[in-house]
Amino acid sequence: MADEADTRCSRCGRSRAGEPPIEALTWVVESGGRGRVWLCPACARRHVRDIEGKLPDEYW
């Protein structure tokens, strides 16, 4: 399992390390066939409808 300090957004590559604590709490994590997949707050907001509709990542 990856170290929490090395967590990166699976979309844009933004690092969670060094984020203010309140910002770090807004990251989204999904568990699936690829393991844990993280999204930064900006990418999560941008793709919220895709996430809620459970669209495959290829359609994002």
Tab-separated table of N, CA, C and O in Angstrom:
chain	number	residue	atom	x	y	z
A	1	MET	N	0.848	-1.180	0.000
A	1	MET	CA	0.000	0.000	0.000
A	1	MET	C	0.889	1.237	0.000
A	1	MET	O	1.889	1.308	0.683
A	2	ALA	N	0.501	2.214	-0.784
A	2	ALA	CA	1.267	3.457	-0.888
A	2	ALA	C	1.169	4.250	0.407
A	2	ALA	O	0.172	4.225	1.106
A	3	ASP	N	2.235	4.941	0.690
A	3	ASP	CA	2.268	5.816	1.853
A	3	ASP	C	1.305	6.976	1.626
A	3	ASP	O	1.213	7.510	0.533
A	4	GLU	N	0.564	7.354	2.660
A	4	GLU	CA	-0.398	8.457	2.537
A	4	GLU	C	0.282	9.752	2.080
A	4	GLU	O	-0.327	10.560	1.406
A	5	ALA	N	1.548	9.935	2.422
A	5	ALA	CA	2.253	11.150	2.020
A	5	ALA	C	2.490	11.179	0.512
A	5	ALA	O	2.671	12.233	-0.070
A	6	ASP	N	2.488	10.011	-0.141
A	6	ASP	CA	2.724	9.931	-1.581
A	6	ASP	C	1.431	9.924	-2.391
A	6	ASP	O	1.459	9.697	-3.589
A	7	THR	N	0.304	10.145	-1.752
A	7	THR	CA	-0.979	10.103	-2.440
A	7	THR	C	-1.043	11.194	-3.496
A	7	THR	O	-0.750	12.347	-3.233
A	8	ARG	N	-1.462	10.783	-4.709
A	8	ARG	CA	-1.599	11.714	-5.823
A	8	ARG	C	-2.949	11.527	-6.484
A	8	ARG	O	-3.504	10.445	-6.489
A	9	CYS	N	-3.463	12.599	-7.070
A	9	CYS	CA	-4.721	12.552	-7.807
A	9	CYS	C	-4.530	11.687	-9.043
A	9	CYS	O	-3.548	11.849	-9.777
A	10	SER	N	-5.454	10.770	-9.277
A	10	SER	CA	-5.330	9.878	-10.424
A	10	SER	C	-5.626	10.595	-11.740
A	10	SER	O	-5.329	10.073	-12.800
A	11	ARG	N	-6.187	11.782	-11.690
A	11	ARG	CA	-6.515	12.554	-12.897
A	11	ARG	C	-5.438	13.560	-13.253
A	11	ARG	O	-4.946	13.586	-14.361
A	12	CYS	N	-5.080	14.428	-12.322
A	12	CYS	CA	-4.154	15.526	-12.638
A	12	CYS	C	-2.759	15.344	-12.044
A	12	CYS	O	-1.848	16.083	-12.393
A	13	GLY	N	-2.594	14.392	-11.120
A	13	GLY	CA	-1.290	14.143	-10.529
A	13	GLY	C	-0.945	15.015	-9.339
A	13	GLY	O	0.157	14.925	-8.803
A	14	ARG	N	-1.865	15.865	-8.921
A	14	ARG	CA	-1.633	16.744	-7.763
A	14	ARG	C	-1.324	15.916	-6.530
A	14	ARG	O	-1.949	14.894	-6.281
A	15	SER	N	-0.357	16.340	-5.744
A	15	SER	CA	0.043	15.630	-4.536
A	15	SER	C	-0.774	16.098	-3.335
A	15	SER	O	-1.068	17.282	-3.202
A	16	ARG	N	-1.127	15.141	-2.489
A	16	ARG	CA	-1.865	15.467	-1.269
A	16	ARG	C	-0.917	15.919	-0.153
A	16	ARG	O	-1.341	16.553	0.801
A	17	ALA	N	0.352	15.601	-0.296
A	17	ALA	CA	1.351	15.976	0.710
A	17	ALA	C	1.455	17.494	0.787
A	17	ALA	O	1.457	18.189	-0.220
A	18	GLY	N	1.525	18.007	1.976
A	18	GLY	CA	1.678	19.437	2.176
A	18	GLY	C	0.395	20.236	2.098
A	18	GLY	O	0.411	21.448	2.251
A	19	GLU	N	-0.722	19.570	1.827
A	19	GLU	CA	-2.022	20.271	1.793
A	19	GLU	C	-2.396	20.692	3.218
A	19	GLU	O	-2.100	19.977	4.166
A	20	PRO	N	-3.052	21.831	3.368
A	20	PRO	CA	-3.574	22.177	4.694
A	20	PRO	C	-4.543	21.078	5.142
A	20	PRO	O	-5.209	20.464	4.301
A	21	PRO	N	-4.621	20.793	6.430
A	21	PRO	CA	-5.468	19.690	6.910
A	21	PRO	C	-6.913	19.749	6.410
A	21	PRO	O	-7.465	18.729	6.012
A	22	ILE	N	-7.512	20.912	6.372
A	22	ILE	CA	-8.904	21.010	5.933
A	22	ILE	C	-9.024	20.654	4.451
A	22	ILE	O	-9.987	20.035	4.026
A	23	GLU	N	-8.039	21.014	3.651
A	23	GLU	CA	-8.031	20.685	2.224
A	23	GLU	C	-7.781	19.188	2.021
A	23	GLU	O	-8.388	18.563	1.153
A	24	ALA	N	-6.904	18.608	2.822
A	24	ALA	CA	-6.609	17.174	2.708
A	24	ALA	C	-7.850	16.333	2.996
A	24	ALA	O	-8.003	15.238	2.453
A	25	LEU	N	-8.750	16.831	3.816
A	25	LEU	CA	-9.977	16.092	4.143
A	25	LEU	C	-10.979	16.073	3.001
A	25	LEU	O	-11.911	15.284	3.012
A	26	THR	N	-10.806	16.936	2.014
A	26	THR	CA	-11.772	17.018	0.923
A	26	THR	C	-11.422	16.124	-0.261
A	26	THR	O	-12.139	16.108	-1.249
A	27	TRP	N	-10.337	15.377	-0.165
A	27	TRP	CA	-9.968	14.447	-1.230
A	27	TRP	C	-10.940	13.275	-1.243
A	27	TRP	O	-11.482	12.878	-0.223
A	28	VAL	N	-11.171	12.705	-2.432
A	28	VAL	CA	-12.105	11.591	-2.618
A	28	VAL	C	-11.288	10.330	-2.899
A	28	VAL	O	-10.343	10.361	-3.682
A	29	VAL	N	-11.681	9.224	-2.253
A	29	VAL	CA	-11.012	7.945	-2.515
A	29	VAL	C	-12.049	6.921	-2.947
A	29	VAL	O	-13.164	6.893	-2.426
A	30	GLU	N	-11.692	6.134	-3.958
A	30	GLU	CA	-12.541	5.043	-4.420
A	30	GLU	C	-11.727	3.761	-4.346
A	30	GLU	O	-10.537	3.767	-4.634
A	31	SER	N	-12.374	2.675	-3.972
A	31	SER	CA	-11.723	1.367	-3.968
A	31	SER	C	-12.348	0.520	-5.047
A	31	SER	O	-13.570	0.500	-5.201
A	32	GLY	N	-11.521	-0.150	-5.802
A	32	GLY	CA	-12.037	-0.984	-6.883
A	32	GLY	C	-10.975	-1.939	-7.377
A	32	GLY	O	-10.043	-2.287	-6.647
A	33	GLY	N	-11.113	-2.344	-8.619
A	33	GLY	CA	-10.182	-3.283	-9.220
A	33	GLY	C	-8.759	-2.753	-9.308
A	33	GLY	O	-7.803	-3.517	-9.311
A	34	ARG	N	-8.612	-1.434	-9.377
A	34	ARG	CA	-7.279	-0.827	-9.449
A	34	ARG	C	-6.719	-0.511	-8.075
A	34	ARG	O	-5.682	0.121	-7.964
A	35	GLY	N	-7.419	-0.908	-7.019
A	35	GLY	CA	-7.000	-0.552	-5.664
A	35	GLY	C	-7.580	0.793	-5.275
A	35	GLY	O	-8.629	1.190	-5.765
A	36	ARG	N	-6.888	1.513	-4.421
A	36	ARG	CA	-7.341	2.844	-4.022
A	36	ARG	C	-7.004	3.860	-5.096
A	36	ARG	O	-5.872	3.942	-5.550
A	37	VAL	N	-8.003	4.632	-5.479
A	37	VAL	CA	-7.826	5.690	-6.475
A	37	VAL	C	-8.259	6.994	-5.825
A	37	VAL	O	-9.369	7.094	-5.311
A	38	TRP	N	-7.386	7.988	-5.842
A	38	TRP	CA	-7.648	9.271	-5.206
A	38	TRP	C	-7.956	10.340	-6.241
A	38	TRP	O	-7.391	10.343	-7.327
A	39	LEU	N	-8.840	11.266	-5.863
A	39	LEU	CA	-9.131	12.448	-6.675
A	39	LEU	C	-8.987	13.681	-5.796
A	39	LEU	O	-9.500	13.722	-4.676
A	40	CYS	N	-8.314	14.692	-6.326
A	40	CYS	CA	-8.195	15.957	-5.601
A	40	CYS	C	-9.556	16.655	-5.614
A	40	CYS	O	-10.431	16.301	-6.414
A	41	PRO	N	-9.764	17.635	-4.764
A	41	PRO	CA	-11.054	18.329	-4.719
A	41	PRO	C	-11.463	18.949	-6.057
A	41	PRO	O	-12.625	18.882	-6.440
A	42	ALA	N	-10.514	19.517	-6.796
A	42	ALA	CA	-10.848	20.145	-8.082
A	42	ALA	C	-11.331	19.113	-9.095
A	42	ALA	O	-12.335	19.320	-9.778
A	43	CYS	N	-10.649	17.976	-9.190
A	43	CYS	CA	-11.059	16.932	-10.138
A	43	CYS	C	-12.365	16.279	-9.689
A	43	CYS	O	-13.197	15.931	-10.527
A	44	ALA	N	-12.548	16.125	-8.392
A	44	ALA	CA	-13.799	15.545	-7.887
A	44	ALA	C	-14.977	16.448	-8.236
A	44	ALA	O	-16.026	15.966	-8.683
A	45	ARG	N	-14.813	17.769	-8.072
A	45	ARG	CA	-15.879	18.709	-8.439
A	45	ARG	C	-16.150	18.669	-9.937
A	45	ARG	O	-17.292	18.684	-10.383
A	46	ARG	N	-15.090	18.604	-10.721
A	46	ARG	CA	-15.218	18.598	-12.173
A	46	ARG	C	-15.942	17.348	-12.674
A	46	ARG	O	-16.661	17.396	-13.658
A	47	HIS	N	-15.785	16.222	-11.977
A	47	HIS	CA	-16.332	14.950	-12.441
A	47	HIS	C	-17.403	14.371	-11.516
A	47	HIS	O	-17.688	13.184	-11.572
A	48	VAL	N	-18.025	15.200	-10.696
A	48	VAL	CA	-18.998	14.702	-9.717
A	48	VAL	C	-20.153	13.952	-10.386
A	48	VAL	O	-20.588	12.919	-9.895
A	49	ARG	N	-20.649	14.430	-11.503
A	49	ARG	CA	-21.754	13.738	-12.183
A	49	ARG	C	-21.313	12.388	-12.724
A	49	ARG	O	-22.066	11.417	-12.701
A	50	ASP	N	-20.097	12.319	-13.227
A	50	ASP	CA	-19.565	11.052	-13.725
A	50	ASP	C	-19.405	10.046	-12.587
A	50	ASP	O	-19.702	8.861	-12.745
A	51	ILE	N	-18.935	10.531	-11.445
A	51	ILE	CA	-18.742	9.669	-10.278
A	51	ILE	C	-20.087	9.159	-9.782
A	51	ILE	O	-20.261	7.961	-9.549
A	52	GLU	N	-21.050	10.072	-9.616
A	52	GLU	CA	-22.366	9.665	-9.120
A	52	GLU	C	-23.085	8.748	-10.095
A	52	GLU	O	-23.825	7.865	-9.690
A	53	GLY	N	-22.867	8.949	-11.392
A	53	GLY	CA	-23.482	8.096	-12.399
A	53	GLY	C	-22.738	6.785	-12.597
A	53	GLY	O	-23.146	5.956	-13.401
A	54	LYS	N	-21.623	6.631	-11.862
A	54	LYS	CA	-20.783	5.434	-11.928
A	54	LYS	C	-20.319	5.135	-13.354
A	54	LYS	O	-20.242	3.983	-13.766
A	55	LEU	N	-20.035	6.202	-14.106
A	55	LEU	CA	-19.509	6.029	-15.456
A	55	LEU	C	-18.073	5.506	-15.384
A	55	LEU	O	-17.308	5.921	-14.508
A	56	PRO	N	-17.687	4.630	-16.299
A	56	PRO	CA	-16.292	4.168	-16.335
A	56	PRO	C	-15.356	5.357	-16.587
A	56	PRO	O	-15.719	6.317	-17.263
A	57	ASP	N	-14.153	5.269	-16.069
A	57	ASP	CA	-13.174	6.349	-16.209
A	57	ASP	C	-12.910	6.736	-17.663
A	57	ASP	O	-12.587	7.876	-17.953
A	58	GLU	N	-13.052	5.800	-18.586
A	58	GLU	CA	-12.774	6.091	-19.992
A	58	GLU	C	-13.680	7.195	-20.520
A	58	GLU	O	-13.350	7.865	-21.489
A	59	TYR	N	-14.870	7.373	-19.953
A	59	TYR	CA	-15.819	8.374	-20.424
A	59	TYR	C	-15.589	9.752	-19.825
A	59	TYR	O	-16.207	10.706	-20.247
A	60	TRP	N	-14.708	9.876	-18.849
A	60	TRP	CA	-14.460	11.160	-18.229
A	60	TRP	C	-13.617	11.982	-19.161
A	60	TRP	O	-13.277	13.020	-19.128
